[in-house]
mmCIF file of C-alpha atoms in Angstrom:
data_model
loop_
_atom_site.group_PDB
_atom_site.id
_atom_site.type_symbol
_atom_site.label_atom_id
_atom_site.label_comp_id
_atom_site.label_asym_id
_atom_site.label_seq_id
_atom_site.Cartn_x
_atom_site.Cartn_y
_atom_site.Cartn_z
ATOM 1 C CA UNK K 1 -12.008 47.787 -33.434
ATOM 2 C CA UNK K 2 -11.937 51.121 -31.436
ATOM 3 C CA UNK K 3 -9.685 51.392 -28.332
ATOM 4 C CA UNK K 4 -12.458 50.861 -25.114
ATOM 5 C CA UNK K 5 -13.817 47.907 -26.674
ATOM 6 C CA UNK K 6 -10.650 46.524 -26.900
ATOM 7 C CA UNK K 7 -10.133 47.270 -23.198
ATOM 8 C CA UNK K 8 -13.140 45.472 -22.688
ATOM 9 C CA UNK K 9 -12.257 42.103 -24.492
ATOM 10 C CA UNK K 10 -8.873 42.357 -22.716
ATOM 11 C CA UNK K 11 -10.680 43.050 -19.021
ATOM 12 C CA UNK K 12 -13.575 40.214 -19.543
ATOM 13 C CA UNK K 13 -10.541 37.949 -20.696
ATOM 14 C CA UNK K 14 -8.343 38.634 -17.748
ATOM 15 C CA UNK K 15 -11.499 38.356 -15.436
ATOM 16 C CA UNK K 16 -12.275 34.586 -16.634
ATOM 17 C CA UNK K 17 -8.614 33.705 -16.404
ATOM 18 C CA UNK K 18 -8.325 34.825 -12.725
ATOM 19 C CA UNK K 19 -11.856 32.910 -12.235
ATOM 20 C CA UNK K 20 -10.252 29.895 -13.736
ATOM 21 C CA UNK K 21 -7.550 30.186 -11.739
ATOM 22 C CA UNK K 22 -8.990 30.473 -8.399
ATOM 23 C CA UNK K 23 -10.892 27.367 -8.886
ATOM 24 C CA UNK K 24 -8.014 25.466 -9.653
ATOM 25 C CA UNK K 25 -6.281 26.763 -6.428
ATOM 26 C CA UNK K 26 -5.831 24.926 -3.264
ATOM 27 C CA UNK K 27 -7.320 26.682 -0.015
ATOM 28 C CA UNK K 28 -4.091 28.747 0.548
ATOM 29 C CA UNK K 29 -4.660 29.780 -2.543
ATOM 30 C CA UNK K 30 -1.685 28.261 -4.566
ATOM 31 C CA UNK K 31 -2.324 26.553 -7.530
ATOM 32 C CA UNK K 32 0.177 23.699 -6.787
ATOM 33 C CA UNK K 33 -1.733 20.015 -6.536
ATOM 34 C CA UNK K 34 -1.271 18.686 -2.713
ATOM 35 C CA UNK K 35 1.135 15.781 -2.890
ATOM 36 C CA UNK K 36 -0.450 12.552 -1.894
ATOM 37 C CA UNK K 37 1.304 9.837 0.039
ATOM 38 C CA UNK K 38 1.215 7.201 -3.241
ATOM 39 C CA UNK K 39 3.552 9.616 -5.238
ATOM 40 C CA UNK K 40 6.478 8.904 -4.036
ATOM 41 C CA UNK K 41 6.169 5.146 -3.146
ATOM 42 C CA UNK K 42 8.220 3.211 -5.348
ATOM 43 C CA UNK K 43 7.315 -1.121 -5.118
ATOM 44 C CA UNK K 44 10.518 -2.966 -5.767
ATOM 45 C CA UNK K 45 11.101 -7.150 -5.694
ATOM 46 C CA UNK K 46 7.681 -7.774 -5.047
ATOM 47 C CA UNK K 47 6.190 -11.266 -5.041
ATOM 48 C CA UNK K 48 3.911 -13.651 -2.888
ATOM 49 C CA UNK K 49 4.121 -17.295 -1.671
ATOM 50 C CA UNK K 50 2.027 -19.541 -3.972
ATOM 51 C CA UNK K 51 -0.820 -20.948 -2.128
ATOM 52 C CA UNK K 52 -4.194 -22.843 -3.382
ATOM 53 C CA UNK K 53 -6.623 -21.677 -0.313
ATOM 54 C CA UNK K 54 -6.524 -20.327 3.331
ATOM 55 C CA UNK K 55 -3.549 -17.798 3.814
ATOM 56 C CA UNK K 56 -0.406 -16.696 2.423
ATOM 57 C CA UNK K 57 1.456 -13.578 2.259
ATOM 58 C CA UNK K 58 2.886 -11.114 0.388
ATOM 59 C CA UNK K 59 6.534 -9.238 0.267
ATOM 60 C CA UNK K 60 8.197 -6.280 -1.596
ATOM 61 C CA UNK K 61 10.537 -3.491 -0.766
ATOM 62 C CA UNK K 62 8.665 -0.419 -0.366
ATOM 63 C CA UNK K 63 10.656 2.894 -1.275
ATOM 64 C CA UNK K 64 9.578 6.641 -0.405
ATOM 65 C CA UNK K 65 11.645 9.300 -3.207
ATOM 66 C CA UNK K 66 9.880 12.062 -1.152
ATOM 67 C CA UNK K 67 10.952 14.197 1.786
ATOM 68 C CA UNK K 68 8.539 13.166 4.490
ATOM 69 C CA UNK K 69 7.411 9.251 6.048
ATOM 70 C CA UNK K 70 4.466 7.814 4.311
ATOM 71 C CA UNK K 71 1.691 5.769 6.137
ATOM 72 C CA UNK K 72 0.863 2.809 4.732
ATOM 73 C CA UNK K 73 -2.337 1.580 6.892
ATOM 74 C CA UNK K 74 -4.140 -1.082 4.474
ATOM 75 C CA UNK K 75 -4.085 -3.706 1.246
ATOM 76 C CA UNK K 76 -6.819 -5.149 -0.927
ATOM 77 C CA UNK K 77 -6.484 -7.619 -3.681
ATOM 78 C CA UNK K 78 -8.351 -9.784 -5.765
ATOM 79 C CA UNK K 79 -7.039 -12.221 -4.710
ATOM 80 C CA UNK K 80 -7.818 -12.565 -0.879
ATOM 81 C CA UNK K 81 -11.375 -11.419 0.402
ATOM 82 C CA UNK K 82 -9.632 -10.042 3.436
ATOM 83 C CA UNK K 83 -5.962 -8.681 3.926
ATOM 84 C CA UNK K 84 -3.391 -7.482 7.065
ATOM 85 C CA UNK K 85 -0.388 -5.827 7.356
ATOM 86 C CA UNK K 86 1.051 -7.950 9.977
ATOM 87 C CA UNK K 87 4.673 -8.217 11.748
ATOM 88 C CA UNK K 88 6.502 -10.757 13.594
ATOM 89 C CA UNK K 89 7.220 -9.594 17.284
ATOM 90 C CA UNK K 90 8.436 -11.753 20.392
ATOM 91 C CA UNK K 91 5.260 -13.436 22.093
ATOM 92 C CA UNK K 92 4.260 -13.257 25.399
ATOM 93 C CA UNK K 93 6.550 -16.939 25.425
ATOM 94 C CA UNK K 94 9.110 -15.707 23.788
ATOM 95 C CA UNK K 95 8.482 -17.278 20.428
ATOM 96 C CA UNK K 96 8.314 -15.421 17.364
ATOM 97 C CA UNK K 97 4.570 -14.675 16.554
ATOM 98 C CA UNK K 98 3.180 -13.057 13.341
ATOM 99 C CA UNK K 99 0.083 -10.667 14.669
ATOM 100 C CA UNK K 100 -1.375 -7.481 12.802
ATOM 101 C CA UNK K 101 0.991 -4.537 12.789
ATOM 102 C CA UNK K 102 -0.913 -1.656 14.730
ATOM 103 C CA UNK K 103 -0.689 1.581 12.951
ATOM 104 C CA UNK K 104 0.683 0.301 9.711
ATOM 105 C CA UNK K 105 3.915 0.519 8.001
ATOM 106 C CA UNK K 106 5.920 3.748 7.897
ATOM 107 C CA UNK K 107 8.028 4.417 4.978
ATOM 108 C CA UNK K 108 11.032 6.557 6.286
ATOM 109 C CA UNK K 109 11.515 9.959 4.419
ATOM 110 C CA UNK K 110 13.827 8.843 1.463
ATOM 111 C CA UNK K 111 14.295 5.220 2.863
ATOM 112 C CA UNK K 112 12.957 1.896 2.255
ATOM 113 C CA UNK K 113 10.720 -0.448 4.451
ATOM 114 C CA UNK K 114 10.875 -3.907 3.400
ATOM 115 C CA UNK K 115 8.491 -7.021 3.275
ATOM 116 C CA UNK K 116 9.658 -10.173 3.974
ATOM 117 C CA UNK K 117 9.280 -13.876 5.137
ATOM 118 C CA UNK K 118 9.863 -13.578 8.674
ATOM 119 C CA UNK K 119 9.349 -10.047 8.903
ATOM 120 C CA UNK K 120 6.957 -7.488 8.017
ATOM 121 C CA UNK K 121 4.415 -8.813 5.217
ATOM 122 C CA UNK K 122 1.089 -8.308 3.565
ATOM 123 C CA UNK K 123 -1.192 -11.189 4.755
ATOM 124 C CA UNK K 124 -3.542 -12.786 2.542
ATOM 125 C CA UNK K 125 -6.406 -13.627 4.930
ATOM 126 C CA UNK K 126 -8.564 -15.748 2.561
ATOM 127 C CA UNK K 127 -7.036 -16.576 -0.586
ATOM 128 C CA UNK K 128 -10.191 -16.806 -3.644
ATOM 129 C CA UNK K 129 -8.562 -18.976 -5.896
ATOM 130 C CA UNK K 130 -5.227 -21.215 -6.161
ATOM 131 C CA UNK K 131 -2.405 -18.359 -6.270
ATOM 132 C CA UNK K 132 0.232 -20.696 -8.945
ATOM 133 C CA UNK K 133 3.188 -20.497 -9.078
ATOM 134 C CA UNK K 134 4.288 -18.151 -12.607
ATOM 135 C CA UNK K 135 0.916 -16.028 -12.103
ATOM 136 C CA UNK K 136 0.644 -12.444 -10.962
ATOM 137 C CA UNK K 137 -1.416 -11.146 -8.742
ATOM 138 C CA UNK K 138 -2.431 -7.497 -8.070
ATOM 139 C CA UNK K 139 -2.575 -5.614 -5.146
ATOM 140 C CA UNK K 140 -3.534 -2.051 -3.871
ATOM 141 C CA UNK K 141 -1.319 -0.245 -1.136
ATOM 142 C CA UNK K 142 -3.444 2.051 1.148
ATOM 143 C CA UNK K 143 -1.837 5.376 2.822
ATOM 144 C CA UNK K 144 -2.887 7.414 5.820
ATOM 145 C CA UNK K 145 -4.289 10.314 3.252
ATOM 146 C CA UNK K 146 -6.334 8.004 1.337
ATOM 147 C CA UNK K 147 -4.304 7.797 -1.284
ATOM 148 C CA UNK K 148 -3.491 4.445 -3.101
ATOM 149 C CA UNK K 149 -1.212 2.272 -5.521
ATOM 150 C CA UNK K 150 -1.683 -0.195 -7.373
ATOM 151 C CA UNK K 151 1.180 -3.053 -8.070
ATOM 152 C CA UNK K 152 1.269 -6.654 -9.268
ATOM 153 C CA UNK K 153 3.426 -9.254 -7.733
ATOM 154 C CA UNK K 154 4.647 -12.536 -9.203
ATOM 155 C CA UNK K 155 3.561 -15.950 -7.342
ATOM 156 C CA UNK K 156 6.345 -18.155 -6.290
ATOM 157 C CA UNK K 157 6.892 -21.081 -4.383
ATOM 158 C CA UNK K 158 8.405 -20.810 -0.782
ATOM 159 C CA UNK K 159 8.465 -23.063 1.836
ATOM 160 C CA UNK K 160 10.155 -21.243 4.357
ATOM 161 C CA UNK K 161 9.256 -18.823 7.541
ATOM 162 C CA UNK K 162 6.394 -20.674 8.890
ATOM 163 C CA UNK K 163 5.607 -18.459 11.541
ATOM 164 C CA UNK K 164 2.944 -18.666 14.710
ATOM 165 C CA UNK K 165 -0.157 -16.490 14.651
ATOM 166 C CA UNK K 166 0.041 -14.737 18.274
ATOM 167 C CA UNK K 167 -2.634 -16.656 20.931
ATOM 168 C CA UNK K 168 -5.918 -15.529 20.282
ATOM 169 C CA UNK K 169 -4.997 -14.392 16.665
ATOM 170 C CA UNK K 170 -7.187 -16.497 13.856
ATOM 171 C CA UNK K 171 -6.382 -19.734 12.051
ATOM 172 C CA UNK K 172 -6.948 -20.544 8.017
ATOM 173 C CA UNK K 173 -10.379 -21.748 9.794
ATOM 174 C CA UNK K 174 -11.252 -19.220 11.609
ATOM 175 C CA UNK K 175 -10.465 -20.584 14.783
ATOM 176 C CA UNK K 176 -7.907 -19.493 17.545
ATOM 177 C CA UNK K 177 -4.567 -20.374 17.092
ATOM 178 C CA UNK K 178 -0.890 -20.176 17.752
ATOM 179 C CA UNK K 179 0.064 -23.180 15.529
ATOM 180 C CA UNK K 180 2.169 -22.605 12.198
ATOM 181 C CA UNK K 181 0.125 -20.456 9.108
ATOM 182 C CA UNK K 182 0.933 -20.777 5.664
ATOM 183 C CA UNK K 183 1.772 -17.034 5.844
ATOM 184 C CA UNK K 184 4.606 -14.755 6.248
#
């Protein structure tokens, strides 16, 4: 093969490289993936209250390995048509009330938030089937990018931190409540 169409090969194969390249870059033009949220959220201990209908909740210990706080702003799972991240705050009474948790959890920047009866919790809103005790369950974490992950949680028995809904918030029935909840 003579010398310029060598050259040529070489420059046609160095021109669909850089093409290649450049789509695989991010809009700064680095070819480095954008780290989402769910990377570097580690779910420890994680487990939820047995239940056979209505509400229940779930709890885990929630660890961030990266360098800046992660937003966790929503859960789904199979088992529950609707789900809350909820709280327990001091009521307008004083009581302890469990109420949705505005703005989500925040995962500290190498730190760990935690779930747990009589604290912060996932709520199972509407529980589809009988959640036994022994069976997993499966839920999906949502972040403030979008991002998910995906984690399955072992049902147990528990028969403690029967917490009030806030006034106004929603009973197993659907109707307004501050009585105890099989929850969190």
């Amino acid at each position: 093969m003579n010398l310029s169409r060598r050259t040529s090969m070489l420059v046609a194969a160095l021109s669909v490289t850089g093409l290649i390249l450049t789509g695989c870059s991010n809009s700064d033009g680095s070819t480095e993936t954008a780290a989402k949220e769910s990377d570097s959220v580690v779910v420890r201990e994680q487990w939820v209250k047995a239940a056979d209908s209505g509400m229940t909740a779930a709890f885990a210990e929630l660890q961030n390995t990266g360098d800046t706080d992660v937003h966790v702003v929503g859960a789904s799972s199979p088992a529950s048509s609707r789900m809350e991240l909820h709280e327990m705050a001091t009521g307008a009474d004083g009581a302890m009330v469990m109420r949705p948790k505005e703005g989500g959890f925040v995962i500290p920047a190498g730190g760990t938030h935690v779930l747990a009866a009589g604290g912060d919790h996932l709520m199972l809103m509407d529980v589809t089937s009988p959640l036994t005790p022994g069976a997993d369950a499966e839920f999906t974490l949502e972040f403030e990018d979008a991002s998910t992950t995906t984690f399955t949680a072992q049902v147990r028995d528990f028969s403690g931190a029967q917490e009030n809904y806030q006034p106004g918030g929603m009973s197993m029935d659907g109707s307004a409540t501050s009585a105890p909840a099989n929850g969190g």
